[in-house]
Amino acid sequence: MREAAGAYGEKGSYRSAPDITGPESLAKVRAHKQEMKRAAKTAPAAKKVLIQDMLKWMLRLRVPIA
């Protein structure tokens, strides 16, 4: 399962809701999300890479894309 999730499945990563186990990990996930948003705003190429990574992850897990 970790391989299918790519970077989101890395041990010790704090990137999404499944990584939240308490207040400290919630703060780390929020910080990661805020950093990704800042990077996407400042660099259009970073936004494109972020979207591509999310789509790859969704396709691997067969998440319906609306």
PDB file of N, CA, C and O in Angstrom:
ATOM      1  N   MET A   1       0.821  -1.189   0.000  1.00  0.00           N
ATOM      2  CA  MET A   1       0.000   0.000   0.000  1.00  0.00           C
ATOM      3  C   MET A   1       0.867   1.256   0.000  1.00  0.00           C
ATOM      4  O   MET A   1       0.529   2.214  -0.649  1.00  0.00           O
ATOM      5  N   ARG A   2       1.982   1.241   0.726  1.00  0.00           N
ATOM      6  CA  ARG A   2       2.846   2.420   0.770  1.00  0.00           C
ATOM      7  C   ARG A   2       3.382   2.779  -0.603  1.00  0.00           C
ATOM      8  O   ARG A   2       3.501   3.945  -0.936  1.00  0.00           O
ATOM      9  N   GLU A   3       3.684   1.776  -1.411  1.00  0.00           N
ATOM     10  CA  GLU A   3       4.201   2.047  -2.755  1.00  0.00           C
ATOM     11  C   GLU A   3       3.158   2.742  -3.597  1.00  0.00           C
ATOM     12  O   GLU A   3       3.468   3.659  -4.350  1.00  0.00           O
ATOM     13  N   ALA A   4       1.916   2.330  -3.499  1.00  0.00           N
ATOM     14  CA  ALA A   4       0.839   2.932  -4.285  1.00  0.00           C
ATOM     15  C   ALA A   4       0.597   4.373  -3.877  1.00  0.00           C
ATOM     16  O   ALA A   4       0.218   5.203  -4.701  1.00  0.00           O
ATOM     17  N   ALA A   5       0.826   4.683  -2.623  1.00  0.00           N
ATOM     18  CA  ALA A   5       0.576   6.039  -2.127  1.00  0.00           C
ATOM     19  C   ALA A   5       1.718   7.000  -2.455  1.00  0.00           C
ATOM     20  O   ALA A   5       1.573   8.203  -2.269  1.00  0.00           O
ATOM     21  N   GLY A   6       2.834   6.493  -2.932  1.00  0.00           N
ATOM     22  CA  GLY A   6       3.962   7.360  -3.276  1.00  0.00           C
ATOM     23  C   GLY A   6       4.486   8.090  -2.052  1.00  0.00           C
ATOM     24  O   GLY A   6       4.638   7.506  -0.982  1.00  0.00           O
ATOM     25  N   ALA A   7       4.734   9.387  -2.197  1.00  0.00           N
ATOM     26  CA  ALA A   7       5.286  10.187  -1.108  1.00  0.00           C
ATOM     27  C   ALA A   7       4.332  10.246   0.093  1.00  0.00           C
ATOM     28  O   ALA A   7       4.766  10.407   1.230  1.00  0.00           O
ATOM     29  N   TYR A   8       3.041  10.087  -0.157  1.00  0.00           N
ATOM     30  CA  TYR A   8       2.074  10.133   0.938  1.00  0.00           C
ATOM     31  C   TYR A   8       2.180   8.915   1.844  1.00  0.00           C
ATOM     32  O   TYR A   8       1.723   8.937   2.973  1.00  0.00           O
ATOM     33  N   GLY A   9       2.786   7.854   1.369  1.00  0.00           N
ATOM     34  CA  GLY A   9       2.916   6.649   2.167  1.00  0.00           C
ATOM     35  C   GLY A   9       4.241   6.515   2.895  1.00  0.00           C
ATOM     36  O   GLY A   9       4.485   5.517   3.569  1.00  0.00           O
ATOM     37  N   GLU A  10       5.103   7.523   2.767  1.00  0.00           N
ATOM     38  CA  GLU A  10       6.404   7.456   3.426  1.00  0.00           C
ATOM     39  C   GLU A  10       6.241   7.402   4.936  1.00  0.00           C
ATOM     40  O   GLU A  10       5.433   8.127   5.509  1.00  0.00           O
ATOM     41  N   LYS A  11       7.005   6.540   5.566  1.00  0.00           N
ATOM     42  CA  LYS A  11       6.959   6.428   7.018  1.00  0.00           C
ATOM     43  C   LYS A  11       7.447   7.739   7.636  1.00  0.00           C
ATOM     44  O   LYS A  11       8.465   8.290   7.240  1.00  0.00           O
ATOM     45  N   GLY A  12       6.687   8.258   8.587  1.00  0.00           N
ATOM     46  CA  GLY A  12       7.063   9.487   9.265  1.00  0.00           C
ATOM     47  C   GLY A  12       6.651  10.751   8.528  1.00  0.00           C
ATOM     48  O   GLY A  12       6.989  11.849   8.942  1.00  0.00           O
ATOM     49  N   SER A  13       5.909  10.611   7.421  1.00  0.00           N
ATOM     50  CA  SER A  13       5.469  11.807   6.694  1.00  0.00           C
ATOM     51  C   SER A  13       4.196  12.356   7.345  1.00  0.00           C
ATOM     52  O   SER A  13       3.440  11.630   7.979  1.00  0.00           O
ATOM     53  N   TYR A  14       3.993  13.628   7.205  1.00  0.00           N
ATOM     54  CA  TYR A  14       2.805  14.296   7.731  1.00  0.00           C
ATOM     55  C   TYR A  14       2.208  15.108   6.593  1.00  0.00           C
ATOM     56  O   TYR A  14       2.415  16.314   6.493  1.00  0.00           O
ATOM     57  N   ARG A  15       1.481  14.431   5.702  1.00  0.00           N
ATOM     58  CA  ARG A  15       0.977  15.074   4.499  1.00  0.00           C
ATOM     59  C   ARG A  15      -0.535  15.070   4.370  1.00  0.00           C
ATOM     60  O   ARG A  15      -1.086  15.866   3.624  1.00  0.00           O
ATOM     61  N   SER A  16      -1.223  14.149   5.044  1.00  0.00           N
ATOM     62  CA  SER A  16      -2.670  14.052   4.858  1.00  0.00           C
ATOM     63  C   SER A  16      -3.358  13.541   6.122  1.00  0.00           C
ATOM     64  O   SER A  16      -2.706  13.174   7.094  1.00  0.00           O
ATOM     65  N   ALA A  17      -4.684  13.504   6.078  1.00  0.00           N
ATOM     66  CA  ALA A  17      -5.494  13.141   7.246  1.00  0.00           C
ATOM     67  C   ALA A  17      -5.099  11.802   7.887  1.00  0.00           C
ATOM     68  O   ALA A  17      -5.084  11.710   9.121  1.00  0.00           O
ATOM     69  N   PRO A  18      -4.765  10.758   7.128  1.00  0.00           N
ATOM     70  CA  PRO A  18      -4.397   9.503   7.790  1.00  0.00           C
ATOM     71  C   PRO A  18      -3.140   9.605   8.666  1.00  0.00           C
ATOM     72  O   PRO A  18      -2.922   8.753   9.520  1.00  0.00           O
ATOM     73  N   ASP A  19      -2.349  10.657   8.476  1.00  0.00           N
ATOM     74  CA  ASP A  19      -1.141  10.837   9.277  1.00  0.00           C
ATOM     75  C   ASP A  19      -1.429  11.489  10.629  1.00  0.00           C
ATOM     76  O   ASP A  19      -0.540  11.580  11.470  1.00  0.00           O
ATOM     77  N   ILE A  20      -2.655  11.946  10.835  1.00  0.00           N
ATOM     78  CA  ILE A  20      -3.005  12.666  12.064  1.00  0.00           C
ATOM     79  C   ILE A  20      -3.345  11.677  13.173  1.00  0.00           C
ATOM     80  O   ILE A  20      -4.242  10.861  13.047  1.00  0.00           O
ATOM     81  N   THR A  21      -2.581  11.774  14.255  1.00  0.00           N
ATOM     82  CA  THR A  21      -2.821  10.918  15.419  1.00  0.00           C
ATOM     83  C   THR A  21      -3.030  11.725  16.692  1.00  0.00           C
ATOM     84  O   THR A  21      -3.318  11.164  17.737  1.00  0.00           O
ATOM     85  N   GLY A  22      -2.876  13.029  16.606  1.00  0.00           N
ATOM     86  CA  GLY A  22      -3.049  13.889  17.764  1.00  0.00           C
ATOM     87  C   GLY A  22      -2.778  15.337  17.387  1.00  0.00           C
ATOM     88  O   GLY A  22      -2.529  15.651  16.220  1.00  0.00           O
ATOM     89  N   PRO A  23      -2.796  16.221  18.362  1.00  0.00           N
ATOM     90  CA  PRO A  23      -2.609  17.644  18.096  1.00  0.00           C
ATOM     91  C   PRO A  23      -1.267  17.980  17.427  1.00  0.00           C
ATOM     92  O   PRO A  23      -1.209  18.833  16.539  1.00  0.00           O
ATOM     93  N   GLU A  24      -0.208  17.288  17.833  1.00  0.00           N
ATOM     94  CA  GLU A  24       1.114  17.574  17.267  1.00  0.00           C
ATOM     95  C   GLU A  24       1.175  17.184  15.788  1.00  0.00           C
ATOM     96  O   GLU A  24       1.657  17.951  14.952  1.00  0.00           O
ATOM     97  N   SER A  25       0.673  16.009  15.460  1.00  0.00           N
ATOM     98  CA  SER A  25       0.698  15.576  14.060  1.00  0.00           C
ATOM     99  C   SER A  25      -0.271  16.406  13.220  1.00  0.00           C
ATOM    100  O   SER A  25      -0.004  16.668  12.047  1.00  0.00           O
ATOM    101  N   LEU A  26      -1.381  16.850  13.804  1.00  0.00           N
ATOM    102  CA  LEU A  26      -2.305  17.736  13.093  1.00  0.00           C
ATOM    103  C   LEU A  26      -1.596  19.027  12.704  1.00  0.00           C
ATOM    104  O   LEU A  26      -1.723  19.501  11.568  1.00  0.00           O
ATOM    105  N   ALA A  27      -0.825  19.589  13.616  1.00  0.00           N
ATOM    106  CA  ALA A  27      -0.078  20.815  13.331  1.00  0.00           C
ATOM    107  C   ALA A  27       0.929  20.587  12.199  1.00  0.00           C
ATOM    108  O   ALA A  27       1.109  21.444  11.334  1.00  0.00           O
ATOM    109  N   LYS A  28       1.566  19.412  12.181  1.00  0.00           N
ATOM    110  CA  LYS A  28       2.540  19.109  11.128  1.00  0.00           C
ATOM    111  C   LYS A  28       1.863  18.964   9.768  1.00  0.00           C
ATOM    112  O   LYS A  28       2.381  19.446   8.763  1.00  0.00           O
ATOM    113  N   VAL A  29       0.695  18.312   9.740  1.00  0.00           N
ATOM    114  CA  VAL A  29      -0.043  18.163   8.481  1.00  0.00           C
ATOM    115  C   VAL A  29      -0.489  19.532   7.982  1.00  0.00           C
ATOM    116  O   VAL A  29      -0.351  19.847   6.805  1.00  0.00           O
ATOM    117  N   ARG A  30      -0.996  20.363   8.875  1.00  0.00           N
ATOM    118  CA  ARG A  30      -1.428  21.714   8.482  1.00  0.00           C
ATOM    119  C   ARG A  30      -0.252  22.519   7.944  1.00  0.00           C
ATOM    120  O   ARG A  30      -0.376  23.229   6.947  1.00  0.00           O
ATOM    121  N   ALA A  31       0.885  22.414   8.597  1.00  0.00           N
ATOM    122  CA  ALA A  31       2.074  23.146   8.141  1.00  0.00           C
ATOM    123  C   ALA A  31       2.483  22.669   6.747  1.00  0.00           C
ATOM    124  O   ALA A  31       2.838  23.487   5.881  1.00  0.00           O
ATOM    125  N   HIS A  32       2.421  21.372   6.524  1.00  0.00           N
ATOM    126  CA  HIS A  32       2.765  20.825   5.200  1.00  0.00           C
ATOM    127  C   HIS A  32       1.803  21.360   4.143  1.00  0.00           C
ATOM    128  O   HIS A  32       2.228  21.802   3.068  1.00  0.00           O
ATOM    129  N   LYS A  33       0.511  21.346   4.435  1.00  0.00           N
ATOM    130  CA  LYS A  33      -0.493  21.825   3.481  1.00  0.00           C
ATOM    131  C   LYS A  33      -0.286  23.312   3.181  1.00  0.00           C
ATOM    132  O   LYS A  33      -0.380  23.740   2.033  1.00  0.00           O
ATOM    133  N   GLN A  34      -0.001  24.096   4.219  1.00  0.00           N
ATOM    134  CA  GLN A  34       0.220  25.531   4.021  1.00  0.00           C
ATOM    135  C   GLN A  34       1.453  25.779   3.161  1.00  0.00           C
ATOM    136  O   GLN A  34       1.448  26.642   2.286  1.00  0.00           O
ATOM    137  N   GLU A  35       2.504  25.005   3.378  1.00  0.00           N
ATOM    138  CA  GLU A  35       3.722  25.138   2.582  1.00  0.00           C
ATOM    139  C   GLU A  35       3.452  24.790   1.125  1.00  0.00           C
ATOM    140  O   GLU A  35       3.927  25.465   0.215  1.00  0.00           O
ATOM    141  N   MET A  36       2.680  23.744   0.901  1.00  0.00           N
ATOM    142  CA  MET A  36       2.343  23.354  -0.473  1.00  0.00           C
ATOM    143  C   MET A  36       1.523  24.444  -1.166  1.00  0.00           C
ATOM    144  O   MET A  36       1.740  24.739  -2.340  1.00  0.00           O
ATOM    145  N   LYS A  37       0.612  25.061  -0.438  1.00  0.00           N
ATOM    146  CA  LYS A  37      -0.193  26.147  -1.007  1.00  0.00           C
ATOM    147  C   LYS A  37       0.674  27.353  -1.330  1.00  0.00           C
ATOM    148  O   LYS A  37       0.524  27.982  -2.376  1.00  0.00           O
ATOM    149  N   ARG A  38       1.605  27.693  -0.425  1.00  0.00           N
ATOM    150  CA  ARG A  38       2.519  28.818  -0.676  1.00  0.00           C
ATOM    151  C   ARG A  38       3.359  28.556  -1.914  1.00  0.00           C
ATOM    152  O   ARG A  38       3.542  29.433  -2.761  1.00  0.00           O
ATOM    153  N   ALA A  39       3.868  27.340  -2.021  1.00  0.00           N
ATOM    154  CA  ALA A  39       4.698  26.988  -3.177  1.00  0.00           C
ATOM    155  C   ALA A  39       3.887  27.059  -4.466  1.00  0.00           C
ATOM    156  O   ALA A  39       4.388  27.513  -5.495  1.00  0.00           O
ATOM    157  N   ALA A  40       2.636  26.625  -4.411  1.00  0.00           N
ATOM    158  CA  ALA A  40       1.786  26.644  -5.598  1.00  0.00           C
ATOM    159  C   ALA A  40       1.483  28.071  -6.035  1.00  0.00           C
ATOM    160  O   ALA A  40       1.399  28.359  -7.229  1.00  0.00           O
ATOM    161  N   LYS A  41       1.345  28.978  -5.083  1.00  0.00           N
ATOM    162  CA  LYS A  41       1.049  30.375  -5.413  1.00  0.00           C
ATOM    163  C   LYS A  41       2.265  31.084  -5.995  1.00  0.00           C
ATOM    164  O   LYS A  41       2.129  31.935  -6.861  1.00  0.00           O
ATOM    165  N   THR A  42       3.432  30.759  -5.497  1.00  0.00           N
ATOM    166  CA  THR A  42       4.631  31.466  -5.928  1.00  0.00           C
ATOM    167  C   THR A  42       5.252  30.905  -7.200  1.00  0.00           C
ATOM    168  O   THR A  42       5.963  31.599  -7.898  1.00  0.00           O
ATOM    169  N   ALA A  43       4.982  29.632  -7.475  1.00  0.00           N
ATOM    170  CA  ALA A  43       5.584  29.014  -8.656  1.00  0.00           C
ATOM    171  C   ALA A  43       4.532  28.197  -9.411  1.00  0.00           C
ATOM    172  O   ALA A  43       4.134  27.133  -8.938  1.00  0.00           O
ATOM    173  N   PRO A  44       4.085  28.688 -10.575  1.00  0.00           N
ATOM    174  CA  PRO A  44       3.089  27.946 -11.347  1.00  0.00           C
ATOM    175  C   PRO A  44       3.536  26.518 -11.661  1.00  0.00           C
ATOM    176  O   PRO A  44       2.722  25.602 -11.682  1.00  0.00           O
ATOM    177  N   ALA A  45       4.816  26.297 -11.862  1.00  0.00           N
ATOM    178  CA  ALA A  45       5.313  24.952 -12.164  1.00  0.00           C
ATOM    179  C   ALA A  45       5.117  24.031 -10.963  1.00  0.00           C
ATOM    180  O   ALA A  45       4.784  22.857 -11.122  1.00  0.00           O
ATOM    181  N   ALA A  46       5.293  24.574  -9.760  1.00  0.00           N
ATOM    182  CA  ALA A  46       5.102  23.771  -8.547  1.00  0.00           C
ATOM    183  C   ALA A  46       3.644  23.350  -8.427  1.00  0.00           C
ATOM    184  O   ALA A  46       3.345  22.226  -8.019  1.00  0.00           O
ATOM    185  N   LYS A  47       2.744  24.238  -8.799  1.00  0.00           N
ATOM    186  CA  LYS A  47       1.323  23.915  -8.748  1.00  0.00           C
ATOM    187  C   LYS A  47       1.008  22.777  -9.719  1.00  0.00           C
ATOM    188  O   LYS A  47       0.272  21.855  -9.396  1.00  0.00           O
ATOM    189  N   LYS A  48       1.600  22.832 -10.893  1.00  0.00           N
ATOM    190  CA  LYS A  48       1.377  21.794 -11.888  1.00  0.00           C
ATOM    191  C   LYS A  48       1.886  20.441 -11.367  1.00  0.00           C
ATOM    192  O   LYS A  48       1.210  19.428 -11.491  1.00  0.00           O
ATOM    193  N   VAL A  49       3.048  20.435 -10.753  1.00  0.00           N
ATOM    194  CA  VAL A  49       3.618  19.200 -10.201  1.00  0.00           C
ATOM    195  C   VAL A  49       2.737  18.678  -9.075  1.00  0.00           C
ATOM    196  O   VAL A  49       2.477  17.472  -8.995  1.00  0.00           O
ATOM    197  N   LEU A  50       2.253  19.554  -8.213  1.00  0.00           N
ATOM    198  CA  LEU A  50       1.382  19.146  -7.109  1.00  0.00           C
ATOM    199  C   LEU A  50       0.120  18.484  -7.654  1.00  0.00           C
ATOM    200  O   LEU A  50      -0.285  17.426  -7.186  1.00  0.00           O
ATOM    201  N   ILE A  51      -0.487  19.088  -8.654  1.00  0.00           N
ATOM    202  CA  ILE A  51      -1.701  18.529  -9.244  1.00  0.00           C
ATOM    203  C   ILE A  51      -1.409  17.188  -9.901  1.00  0.00           C
ATOM    204  O   ILE A  51      -2.164  16.230  -9.742  1.00  0.00           O
ATOM    205  N   GLN A  52      -0.292  17.090 -10.606  1.00  0.00           N
ATOM    206  CA  GLN A  52       0.077  15.828 -11.242  1.00  0.00           C
ATOM    207  C   GLN A  52       0.297  14.731 -10.206  1.00  0.00           C
ATOM    208  O   GLN A  52      -0.145  13.598 -10.392  1.00  0.00           O
ATOM    209  N   ASP A  53       0.957  15.058  -9.108  1.00  0.00           N
ATOM    210  CA  ASP A  53       1.189  14.083  -8.040  1.00  0.00           C
ATOM    211  C   ASP A  53      -0.128  13.615  -7.425  1.00  0.00           C
ATOM    212  O   ASP A  53      -0.315  12.433  -7.155  1.00  0.00           O
ATOM    213  N   MET A  54      -1.047  14.563  -7.204  1.00  0.00           N
ATOM    214  CA  MET A  54      -2.340  14.211  -6.626  1.00  0.00           C
ATOM    215  C   MET A  54      -3.120  13.304  -7.576  1.00  0.00           C
ATOM    216  O   MET A  54      -3.730  12.329  -7.145  1.00  0.00           O
ATOM    217  N   LEU A  55      -3.098  13.601  -8.866  1.00  0.00           N
ATOM    218  CA  LEU A  55      -3.815  12.776  -9.834  1.00  0.00           C
ATOM    219  C   LEU A  55      -3.214  11.375  -9.914  1.00  0.00           C
ATOM    220  O   LEU A  55      -3.951  10.381  -9.977  1.00  0.00           O
ATOM    221  N   LYS A  56      -1.890  11.279  -9.895  1.00  0.00           N
ATOM    222  CA  LYS A  56      -1.242   9.964  -9.913  1.00  0.00           C
ATOM    223  C   LYS A  56      -1.662   9.153  -8.697  1.00  0.00           C
ATOM    224  O   LYS A  56      -1.977   7.974  -8.795  1.00  0.00           O
ATOM    225  N   TRP A  57      -1.674   9.785  -7.530  1.00  0.00           N
ATOM    226  CA  TRP A  57      -2.065   9.125  -6.298  1.00  0.00           C
ATOM    227  C   TRP A  57      -3.511   8.647  -6.382  1.00  0.00           C
ATOM    228  O   TRP A  57      -3.833   7.518  -6.026  1.00  0.00           O
ATOM    229  N   MET A  58      -4.405   9.511  -6.896  1.00  0.00           N
ATOM    230  CA  MET A  58      -5.818   9.155  -7.010  1.00  0.00           C
ATOM    231  C   MET A  58      -6.015   7.995  -7.980  1.00  0.00           C
ATOM    232  O   MET A  58      -6.825   7.101  -7.736  1.00  0.00           O
ATOM    233  N   LEU A  59      -5.279   8.007  -9.076  1.00  0.00           N
ATOM    234  CA  LEU A  59      -5.406   6.927 -10.053  1.00  0.00           C
ATOM    235  C   LEU A  59      -4.891   5.608  -9.494  1.00  0.00           C
ATOM    236  O   LEU A  59      -5.472   4.558  -9.733  1.00  0.00           O
ATOM    237  N   ARG A  60      -3.795   5.657  -8.742  1.00  0.00           N
ATOM    238  CA  ARG A  60      -3.250   4.432  -8.142  1.00  0.00           C
ATOM    239  C   ARG A  60      -4.241   3.811  -7.166  1.00  0.00           C
ATOM    240  O   ARG A  60      -4.363   2.598  -7.072  1.00  0.00           O
ATOM    241  N   LEU A  61      -4.928   4.648  -6.413  1.00  0.00           N
ATOM    242  CA  LEU A  61      -5.879   4.147  -5.419  1.00  0.00           C
ATOM    243  C   LEU A  61      -7.280   4.012  -6.000  1.00  0.00           C
ATOM    244  O   LEU A  61      -8.210   3.650  -5.281  1.00  0.00           O
ATOM    245  N   ARG A  62      -7.418   4.339  -7.273  1.00  0.00           N
ATOM    246  CA  ARG A  62      -8.709   4.261  -7.991  1.00  0.00           C
ATOM    247  C   ARG A  62      -9.774   5.086  -7.310  1.00  0.00           C
ATOM    248  O   ARG A  62     -10.912   4.644  -7.130  1.00  0.00           O
ATOM    249  N   VAL A  63      -9.405   6.320  -6.922  1.00  0.00           N
ATOM    250  CA  VAL A  63     -10.349   7.263  -6.334  1.00  0.00           C
ATOM    251  C   VAL A  63     -11.117   7.907  -7.489  1.00  0.00           C
ATOM    252  O   VAL A  63     -10.513   8.373  -8.450  1.00  0.00           O
ATOM    253  N   PRO A  64     -12.453   7.941  -7.418  1.00  0.00           N
ATOM    254  CA  PRO A  64     -13.225   8.581  -8.492  1.00  0.00           C
ATOM    255  C   PRO A  64     -12.862  10.056  -8.615  1.00  0.00           C
ATOM    256  O   PRO A  64     -12.794  10.773  -7.626  1.00  0.00           O
ATOM    257  N   ILE A  65     -12.615  10.486  -9.821  1.00  0.00           N
ATOM    258  CA  ILE A  65     -12.292  11.886 -10.071  1.00  0.00           C
ATOM    259  C   ILE A  65     -13.536  12.547 -10.666  1.00  0.00           C
ATOM    260  O   ILE A  65     -13.987  12.192 -11.738  1.00  0.00           O
ATOM    261  N   ALA A  66     -14.075  13.489  -9.912  1.00  0.00           N
ATOM    262  CA  ALA A  66     -15.325  14.150 -10.337  1.00  0.00           C
ATOM    263  C   ALA A  66     -15.054  15.251 -11.325  1.00  0.00           C
ATOM    264  O   ALA A  66     -14.061  15.842 -11.412  1.00  0.00           O
TER     265      ALA A  66
END
